Short mmCIF file of C-alpha atoms in Angstrom, two decimals:
data_model
loop_
_atom_site.label_atom_id
_atom_site.label_comp_id
_atom_site.label_asym_id
_atom_site.label_seq_id
_atom_site.Cartn_x
_atom_site.Cartn_y
_atom_site.Cartn_z
CA UNK A 1 96.70 125.00 75.05
CA UNK A 2 95.16 124.41 78.43
CA UNK A 3 94.44 127.03 81.09
CA UNK A 4 97.79 126.12 82.68
CA UNK A 5 99.55 127.82 79.78
CA UNK A 6 97.76 131.14 80.24
CA UNK A 7 98.11 131.67 83.98
CA UNK A 8 101.55 133.28 83.77
CA UNK A 9 102.38 133.98 80.12
CA UNK A 10 105.76 135.05 78.85
CA UNK A 11 109.11 133.57 77.92
CA UNK A 12 110.52 133.90 81.44
CA UNK A 13 107.92 131.75 83.10
CA UNK A 14 109.32 128.59 84.70
CA UNK A 15 106.92 125.72 84.18
CA UNK A 16 106.73 122.78 86.55
CA UNK A 17 106.96 119.25 85.19
CA UNK A 18 103.35 118.63 86.16
CA UNK A 19 102.07 121.80 84.45
CA UNK A 20 103.80 120.97 81.19
CA UNK A 21 102.57 117.38 81.29
CA UNK A 22 99.02 118.54 82.04
CA UNK A 23 99.14 120.91 79.08
CA UNK A 24 100.27 118.09 76.79
CA UNK A 25 97.66 115.61 78.00
CA UNK A 26 94.74 118.05 77.91
CA UNK A 27 95.65 119.05 74.34
CA UNK A 28 96.23 115.58 72.88
CA UNK A 29 93.05 113.62 72.16
CA UNK A 30 92.58 109.89 71.49
CA UNK A 31 92.44 108.96 67.82
CA UNK A 32 89.05 108.20 66.29
CA UNK A 33 88.10 104.49 66.25
CA UNK A 34 88.23 102.51 63.02
CA UNK A 35 87.34 98.97 61.95
CA UNK A 36 90.40 96.86 61.18
CA UNK A 37 91.17 93.34 60.05
CA UNK A 38 92.50 91.22 62.93
CA UNK A 39 96.18 91.24 62.04
CA UNK A 40 96.07 94.97 61.30
CA UNK A 41 94.63 95.51 64.78
CA UNK A 42 97.62 94.06 66.61
CA UNK A 43 98.85 96.54 69.22
CA UNK A 44 95.66 98.61 68.99
CA UNK A 45 93.22 99.35 71.80
CA UNK A 46 89.75 97.82 71.67
CA UNK A 47 86.96 100.42 71.92
CA UNK A 48 84.04 98.10 72.64
CA UNK A 49 83.32 94.96 74.61
CA UNK A 50 83.34 91.77 72.53
CA UNK A 51 80.68 89.14 73.28
CA UNK A 52 81.12 85.48 72.39
CA UNK A 53 78.64 84.51 69.63
CA UNK A 54 79.37 80.78 69.76
CA UNK A 55 80.68 78.60 72.58
CA UNK A 56 84.26 77.34 72.55
CA UNK A 57 84.62 74.57 71.83
CA UNK A 58 81.27 74.48 69.99
CA UNK A 59 80.90 70.70 70.52
CA UNK A 60 82.24 67.93 72.73
CA UNK A 61 85.54 66.79 71.23
CA UNK A 62 88.47 64.52 71.97
CA UNK A 63 91.64 65.85 73.57
CA UNK A 64 93.55 62.70 72.56
CA UNK A 65 94.13 60.37 69.63
CA UNK A 66 92.41 57.16 70.64
CA UNK A 67 89.05 55.39 70.65
CA UNK A 68 85.61 56.72 71.54
CA UNK A 69 83.85 54.07 73.63
CA UNK A 70 81.13 53.43 76.20
CA UNK A 71 82.31 53.37 79.82
CA UNK A 72 80.69 50.00 80.60
CA UNK A 73 82.50 48.34 77.71
CA UNK A 74 85.97 49.05 79.15
CA UNK A 75 85.19 48.65 82.87
CA UNK A 76 87.72 46.29 84.43
CA UNK A 77 89.91 46.13 81.34
CA UNK A 78 93.56 45.15 81.95
CA UNK A 79 96.57 43.91 79.99
CA UNK A 80 95.79 40.39 81.12
CA UNK A 81 92.09 40.68 80.35
CA UNK A 82 91.65 43.38 77.72
CA UNK A 83 88.27 44.59 76.51
CA UNK A 84 87.85 43.61 72.88
CA UNK A 85 85.65 46.03 70.92
CA UNK A 86 84.45 46.18 67.34
CA UNK A 87 85.90 49.19 65.47
CA UNK A 88 83.14 50.83 63.43
CA UNK A 89 85.29 53.41 61.66
CA UNK A 90 87.18 56.70 61.99
CA UNK A 91 86.10 60.07 63.40
CA UNK A 92 88.38 62.84 62.10
CA UNK A 93 88.54 66.53 63.02
CA UNK A 94 86.07 68.47 60.91
CA UNK A 95 83.92 65.44 60.19
CA UNK A 96 80.20 66.17 60.00
CA UNK A 97 78.60 62.73 59.56
CA UNK A 98 79.35 60.74 62.72
CA UNK A 99 79.07 57.02 63.17
CA UNK A 100 77.09 56.08 66.30
CA UNK A 101 78.91 53.94 68.87
CA UNK A 102 76.78 51.12 70.22
CA UNK A 103 77.42 48.55 72.97
CA UNK A 104 80.64 46.61 72.38
CA UNK A 105 81.79 49.08 69.73
CA UNK A 106 84.51 51.74 69.40
CA UNK A 107 85.30 54.50 66.89
CA UNK A 108 88.90 55.50 66.20
CA UNK A 109 88.97 59.22 67.02
CA UNK A 110 91.50 61.97 66.36
CA UNK A 111 92.37 64.93 68.57
CA UNK A 112 89.79 67.69 68.08
CA UNK A 113 87.23 65.39 66.44
CA UNK A 114 83.62 65.49 67.69
CA UNK A 115 82.59 62.84 70.20
CA UNK A 116 80.27 60.52 68.23
CA UNK A 117 76.73 59.67 69.40
CA UNK A 118 76.64 56.90 71.99
CA UNK A 119 80.28 57.34 73.07
CA UNK A 120 80.84 58.41 76.68
CA UNK A 121 84.62 58.63 76.97
CA UNK A 122 87.87 58.44 75.03
CA UNK A 123 90.56 55.82 75.56
CA UNK A 124 94.03 57.07 74.51
CA UNK A 125 95.59 54.96 71.78
CA UNK A 126 98.51 54.17 74.11
CA UNK A 127 96.08 52.15 76.28
CA UNK A 128 95.25 49.90 73.31
CA UNK A 129 96.83 47.67 70.66
CA UNK A 130 95.84 50.20 67.98
CA UNK A 131 93.73 47.53 66.30
CA UNK A 132 96.89 45.73 65.18
CA UNK A 133 96.75 42.79 67.62
CA UNK A 134 100.41 43.22 68.60
CA UNK A 135 100.12 44.50 72.20
CA UNK A 136 100.18 48.11 73.48
CA UNK A 137 101.21 50.72 70.91
CA UNK A 138 102.95 54.06 71.38
CA UNK A 139 100.91 55.96 68.86
CA UNK A 140 98.39 55.81 66.08
CA UNK A 141 99.62 54.80 62.65
CA UNK A 142 98.34 56.54 59.56
CA UNK A 143 95.38 54.80 58.05
CA UNK A 144 97.29 54.32 54.78
CA UNK A 145 99.96 52.35 56.67
CA UNK A 146 97.61 50.36 58.89
CA UNK A 147 94.12 50.23 57.37
CA UNK A 148 93.16 47.43 59.73
CA UNK A 149 93.35 49.89 62.65
CA UNK A 150 90.17 51.60 61.50
CA UNK A 151 88.13 48.41 61.36
CA UNK A 152 88.07 44.93 62.82
CA UNK A 153 88.70 44.91 66.58
CA UNK A 154 90.74 46.82 69.13
CA UNK A 155 92.00 45.59 72.48
CA UNK A 156 91.72 48.07 75.36
CA UNK A 157 94.03 47.47 78.33
CA UNK A 158 92.77 50.07 80.83
CA UNK A 159 89.35 51.34 81.93
CA UNK A 160 88.30 54.97 81.46
CA UNK A 161 85.95 57.15 83.47
CA UNK A 162 83.02 58.97 81.91
CA UNK A 163 84.07 62.01 79.82
CA UNK A 164 87.76 61.29 80.27
CA UNK A 165 89.87 63.04 77.60
CA UNK A 166 86.78 64.91 76.37
CA UNK A 167 86.74 68.67 75.97
CA UNK A 168 83.22 69.73 76.86
CA UNK A 169 81.34 72.18 74.67
CA UNK A 170 81.66 75.66 76.19
CA UNK A 171 84.46 74.63 78.55
CA UNK A 172 86.61 77.53 77.27
CA UNK A 173 83.96 80.25 76.86
CA UNK A 174 80.19 80.08 76.50
CA UNK A 175 77.99 81.93 74.02
CA UNK A 176 77.00 85.25 75.57
CA UNK A 177 80.14 85.54 77.70
CA UNK A 178 82.20 88.71 77.45
CA UNK A 179 85.39 87.71 75.66
CA UNK A 180 87.29 91.03 75.82
CA UNK A 181 86.55 94.38 77.44
CA UNK A 182 86.98 97.83 75.92
CA UNK A 183 90.44 99.20 76.64
CA UNK A 184 92.22 95.91 75.99
CA UNK A 185 95.44 96.13 73.99
CA UNK A 186 95.24 93.46 71.31
CA UNK A 187 98.22 91.12 71.43
CA UNK A 188 98.62 87.64 69.91
CA UNK A 189 96.46 85.83 72.53
CA UNK A 190 93.61 88.34 72.16
CA UNK A 191 93.74 88.13 68.37
CA UNK A 192 93.67 84.34 68.64
CA UNK A 193 90.52 84.54 70.77
CA UNK A 194 88.83 86.93 68.34
CA UNK A 195 89.61 84.60 65.46
CA UNK A 196 88.40 81.57 67.44
CA UNK A 197 84.99 83.15 68.02
CA UNK A 198 84.69 84.09 64.36
CA UNK A 199 85.49 87.79 64.40
CA UNK A 200 87.19 88.85 61.17
CA UNK A 201 87.36 92.55 62.05
CA UNK A 202 87.35 94.55 65.25
CA UNK A 203 86.75 98.19 66.21
CA UNK A 204 89.84 99.81 67.70
CA UNK A 205 91.73 103.04 68.05
CA UNK A 206 94.60 102.79 65.55
CA UNK A 207 98.21 102.87 66.63
CA UNK A 208 99.36 106.49 66.41
CA UNK A 209 101.84 107.43 63.69
CA UNK A 210 104.80 109.26 65.18
CA UNK A 211 107.39 111.05 63.06
CA UNK A 212 110.78 111.60 64.72
CA UNK A 213 113.44 113.93 63.41
CA UNK A 214 116.65 115.26 64.90
CA UNK A 215 118.36 118.54 64.08
CA UNK A 216 122.00 119.50 63.87
CA UNK A 217 124.51 120.00 61.07
CA UNK A 218 127.04 118.03 63.12
CA UNK A 219 124.98 114.82 62.98
CA UNK A 220 126.01 111.90 60.79
CA UNK A 221 124.12 108.73 59.94
CA UNK A 222 125.55 105.66 61.74
CA UNK A 223 127.66 103.61 59.35
CA UNK A 224 129.15 106.65 57.63
CA UNK A 225 132.58 108.16 58.22
CA UNK A 226 132.91 110.91 60.84
CA UNK A 227 134.64 114.13 59.87
CA UNK A 228 136.17 116.54 62.35
CA UNK A 229 133.53 118.03 64.66
CA UNK A 230 130.86 115.50 63.73
CA UNK A 231 129.00 112.95 65.88
CA UNK A 232 126.64 110.11 65.09
CA UNK A 233 122.91 110.78 65.28
CA UNK A 234 121.68 108.61 68.17
CA UNK A 235 118.64 110.62 69.29
CA UNK A 236 116.43 109.86 66.31
CA UNK A 237 117.16 106.14 66.71
CA UNK A 238 116.51 106.23 70.46
CA UNK A 239 113.25 108.13 70.17
CA UNK A 240 111.94 106.11 67.23
CA UNK A 241 112.61 102.91 69.15
CA UNK A 242 111.00 104.40 72.26
CA UNK A 243 107.91 105.43 70.28
CA UNK A 244 107.54 101.90 68.92
CA UNK A 245 108.01 100.50 72.41
CA UNK A 246 105.18 102.77 73.57
CA UNK A 247 102.86 101.27 70.94
CA UNK A 248 103.19 103.71 68.04
CA UNK A 249 104.01 103.22 64.39
CA UNK A 250 107.14 105.36 64.29
CA UNK A 251 108.98 106.84 61.32
CA UNK A 252 112.55 108.07 61.67
CA UNK A 253 113.33 111.00 59.39
CA UNK A 254 116.88 111.44 60.63
CA UNK A 255 118.99 114.53 60.99
CA UNK A 256 118.06 117.87 59.46
CA UNK A 257 120.74 120.55 59.04
CA UNK A 258 120.64 123.76 61.05
CA UNK A 259 118.52 125.68 58.58
CA UNK A 260 115.06 126.95 59.48
CA UNK A 261 113.60 126.77 55.97
CA UNK A 262 114.84 123.21 55.47
CA UNK A 263 113.34 122.19 58.79
CA UNK A 264 109.98 123.80 58.05
CA UNK A 265 109.87 122.16 54.64
CA UNK A 266 110.77 118.75 56.09
CA UNK A 267 108.08 119.00 58.73
CA UNK A 268 105.48 120.07 56.16
CA UNK A 269 106.37 117.05 54.04
CA UNK A 270 106.02 114.68 56.99
CA UNK A 271 102.68 115.93 58.31
CA UNK A 272 100.76 113.69 55.90
CA UNK A 273 101.82 110.60 57.86
CA UNK A 274 101.93 112.03 61.39
CA UNK A 275 99.51 111.91 64.30
CA UNK A 276 102.33 113.28 66.45
CA UNK A 277 105.61 115.02 65.55
CA UNK A 278 108.70 114.77 67.76
CA UNK A 279 111.84 116.82 67.20
CA UNK A 280 115.07 116.72 69.17
CA UNK A 281 117.62 119.50 69.38
CA UNK A 282 117.53 123.20 68.64
CA UNK A 283 115.23 124.31 71.49
CA UNK A 284 117.61 126.16 73.80
CA UNK A 285 118.98 129.71 73.60
CA UNK A 286 121.91 129.25 71.20
CA UNK A 287 122.40 131.13 67.94
CA UNK A 288 121.85 127.89 65.98
CA UNK A 289 118.78 126.57 67.79
CA UNK A 290 116.93 126.04 64.55
CA UNK A 291 113.77 124.35 65.88
CA UNK A 292 112.99 127.36 68.02
CA UNK A 293 113.67 129.69 65.09
CA UNK A 294 111.60 127.66 62.64
CA UNK A 295 108.57 126.85 64.77
CA UNK A 296 108.03 129.66 67.25
CA UNK A 297 105.46 131.36 65.00
CA UNK A 298 104.63 128.69 62.45
CA UNK A 299 100.94 128.52 61.59
CA UNK A 300 99.85 131.35 63.89
CA UNK A 301 98.38 133.44 61.08
CA UNK A 302 97.20 130.81 58.61
CA UNK A 303 96.05 128.20 61.12
CA UNK A 304 94.25 129.70 64.13
CA UNK A 305 95.04 127.75 67.26
CA UNK A 306 98.33 126.48 65.86
CA UNK A 307 101.87 127.32 66.84
CA UNK A 308 104.56 125.94 69.11
CA UNK A 309 105.49 127.50 72.45
CA UNK A 310 109.01 127.09 73.82
CA UNK A 311 109.35 126.88 77.57
CA UNK A 312 111.72 126.48 80.47
CA UNK A 313 110.84 123.67 82.88
CA UNK A 314 111.89 123.31 86.48
CA UNK A 315 113.60 119.99 85.83
CA UNK A 316 117.02 118.50 85.24
CA UNK A 317 117.83 117.25 82.68
CA UNK A 318 115.44 118.68 80.10
CA UNK A 319 114.91 122.32 81.03
CA UNK A 320 114.18 123.59 77.46
CA UNK A 321 111.00 122.14 75.94
CA UNK A 322 108.60 123.01 73.16
CA UNK A 323 104.98 122.03 72.68
CA UNK A 324 102.13 122.99 70.39
CA UNK A 325 100.38 122.05 67.17
CA UNK A 326 101.16 122.60 63.52
CA UNK A 327 99.56 122.18 60.13
CA UNK A 328 95.94 122.17 58.97
CA UNK A 329 95.02 119.29 61.26
CA UNK A 330 96.71 120.86 64.29
CA UNK A 331 99.06 117.91 64.62
CA UNK A 332 100.65 117.89 68.10
CA UNK A 333 104.39 118.54 68.17
CA UNK A 334 106.76 118.03 71.06
CA UNK A 335 110.19 119.62 70.69
CA UNK A 336 112.74 117.96 72.95
CA UNK A 337 116.28 119.00 73.91
CA UNK A 338 119.23 117.70 71.92
CA UNK A 339 121.37 116.20 74.65
CA UNK A 340 120.80 112.44 74.52
CA UNK A 341 119.84 111.92 78.16
CA UNK A 342 117.70 115.08 78.24
CA UNK A 343 115.96 113.90 75.09
CA UNK A 344 115.24 110.41 76.39
CA UNK A 345 114.08 111.54 79.83
CA UNK A 346 111.80 114.09 78.17
CA UNK A 347 110.38 111.38 75.95
CA UNK A 348 109.54 109.18 78.94
CA UNK A 349 107.92 112.02 80.86
CA UNK A 350 105.97 113.74 78.08
CA UNK A 351 105.98 111.95 74.71
CA UNK A 352 105.23 108.44 75.92
CA UNK A 353 102.12 109.60 77.84
CA UNK A 354 101.02 111.54 74.74
CA UNK A 355 101.34 108.40 72.57
CA UNK A 356 99.40 106.33 75.10
CA UNK A 357 96.71 109.05 75.21
CA UNK A 358 96.38 108.95 71.42
CA UNK A 359 95.89 105.18 71.73
CA UNK A 360 93.03 105.72 74.18
CA UNK A 361 94.65 103.88 77.09
CA UNK A 362 93.35 104.68 80.57
CA UNK A 363 96.80 104.51 82.20
CA UNK A 364 99.38 106.41 80.20
CA UNK A 365 102.27 106.59 82.68
CA UNK A 366 105.19 104.32 83.48
CA UNK A 367 104.77 102.51 86.82
CA UNK A 368 106.47 104.02 89.84
CA UNK A 369 107.75 102.50 93.06
CA UNK A 370 109.35 103.47 96.34
CA UNK A 371 112.91 102.25 96.72
CA UNK A 372 115.84 102.49 99.11
CA UNK A 373 118.76 104.40 97.66
CA UNK A 374 122.11 102.63 97.60
CA UNK A 375 124.88 105.09 96.74
CA UNK A 376 128.54 105.65 97.61
CA UNK A 377 127.94 109.34 98.28
CA UNK A 378 124.88 111.61 98.68
CA UNK A 379 123.12 112.68 95.49
CA UNK A 380 122.81 116.44 95.13
CA UNK A 381 120.07 118.23 93.24
CA UNK A 382 119.57 121.91 92.32
CA UNK A 383 117.02 123.68 94.48
CA UNK A 384 113.70 124.27 92.78
CA UNK A 385 114.19 121.64 90.08
CA UNK A 386 112.88 118.10 89.88
CA UNK A 387 115.85 115.93 89.00
CA UNK A 388 115.70 112.61 87.18
CA UNK A 389 118.80 110.45 87.64
CA UNK A 390 119.48 107.18 85.87
CA UNK A 391 119.31 104.16 88.14
CA UNK A 392 119.40 100.38 88.32
CA UNK A 393 116.46 98.99 90.30
CA UNK A 394 116.14 95.54 91.89
CA UNK A 395 114.27 94.12 94.90
CA UNK A 396 113.24 97.48 96.32
CA UNK A 397 116.71 99.05 96.02
CA UNK A 398 117.95 101.53 93.44
CA UNK A 399 121.52 102.55 92.65
CA UNK A 400 122.61 105.51 90.52
CA UNK A 401 124.17 104.68 87.16
CA UNK A 402 126.75 107.07 85.75
CA UNK A 403 126.97 110.77 86.49
CA UNK A 404 124.52 113.63 86.05
CA UNK A 405 125.80 114.75 82.63
CA UNK A 406 123.07 114.87 80.01
CA UNK A 407 125.42 113.49 77.33
CA UNK A 408 126.22 110.15 79.05
CA UNK A 409 124.58 107.65 76.71
CA UNK A 410 126.55 104.65 77.96
CA UNK A 411 125.15 105.11 81.46
CA UNK A 412 121.65 105.44 80.06
CA UNK A 413 122.01 102.04 78.37
CA UNK A 414 122.63 100.45 81.80
CA UNK A 415 119.65 102.09 83.52
CA UNK A 416 116.19 100.58 83.97
CA UNK A 417 114.75 103.30 86.22
CA UNK A 418 114.77 107.03 86.84
CA UNK A 419 115.46 108.22 90.39
CA UNK A 420 113.22 111.20 91.14
CA UNK A 421 114.55 113.93 93.43
CA UNK A 422 111.74 116.45 94.20
CA UNK A 423 112.06 120.20 93.73
CA UNK A 424 112.36 120.90 97.48
CA UNK A 425 115.09 118.31 98.11
CA UNK A 426 118.76 119.23 97.56
CA UNK A 427 120.44 116.04 98.79
CA UNK A 428 119.55 112.35 99.08
CA UNK A 429 121.76 109.98 101.05
CA UNK A 430 122.23 106.23 100.86
CA UNK A 431 119.46 104.53 102.84
CA UNK A 432 116.89 107.23 102.07
CA UNK A 433 113.63 106.26 100.41
CA UNK A 434 113.13 107.69 96.93
CA UNK A 435 110.56 107.47 94.16
CA UNK A 436 111.63 105.67 90.99
CA UNK A 437 110.07 105.55 87.56
CA UNK A 438 110.40 101.99 86.21
CA UNK A 439 111.47 101.93 82.57
CA UNK A 440 111.56 98.18 81.95
#
């Protein structure tokens, strides 16, 4: 725990949102770098700059199917007076031995093939008769179907400037250039670049493994029949999806019954695949708040420095929270409230930044913006608490979605922002400027 946790100890302390977040982020540390194969590194954060060892492209090559020629040989060419050139052969992509192109000659060249010695430009095949003597063609026939196109003569109907349709060596990146900087998240384009410059592996911080479990004997797996008093478990699905969206490899354990021993055993079993544990439910002051019962003192004696502290935060929704570390590796654990909106808001404020910190990203927070509130009636907020209301944001304006109830999942599904009402503000009217956290 950070110093923030020790300034005013005790169960009655009311933590601010910022204090709790600071405690989380000063406790969680980025994962150690590892060397991974390219495809295994997708979504990971690069930990070192990558320098280009070989220029891209490594040689001058054609950007078109056509004929490699000398500029002087096609100067003034037209459909009425075509340039007639001797075809000396084919140049295919990947070909090492290249035929030189002399005066009055042409080499049939394929896209990506090296520009042969002596050639100065490429004439697209559409500007020629394709070596078939039948007027302009629309494309190049396979050599098996038109062997005469690779030999004999070709008629060129248009001139070409020097280096037309030629990709110059190093025109993409040059040897010695910095291809990617440390801190880059590796997506498909970055992996393509690494492969193109010959990197088979790369040093990254791995994607954190997050285990999500919900608690409550009333919870039922979606797809099963509901009995009286039961509800479907949505929290574990929401938080697992949110963890994956944040960049983690997330595992959903599902609902655990309201039994402290079962919960402790389940968590112990899951620690082997967890860099971060997230629970939802059972953190308030009820008689069946099993997470609080199971984890309040776990590991304190056997694992110095471990244990989970349960707190009250000056926020709405999401007042009850738990945070600490468990197990021999002091795996961080965030215990979130069970109400669906409270759970999701808590994830966005505390868990998502923790995941991004484990990844080693410099900016771990959702973007924020200032927006003009558009509402039918003033929004009220309890004094001394920072309130987070669901909102729909567009073009600098935000509108509240649904009510303030922390169980309103349907409203949450329509929101793409959180409207932030500070602790010292009790009412916000339409037309007022507010801060919004952008969730999209």
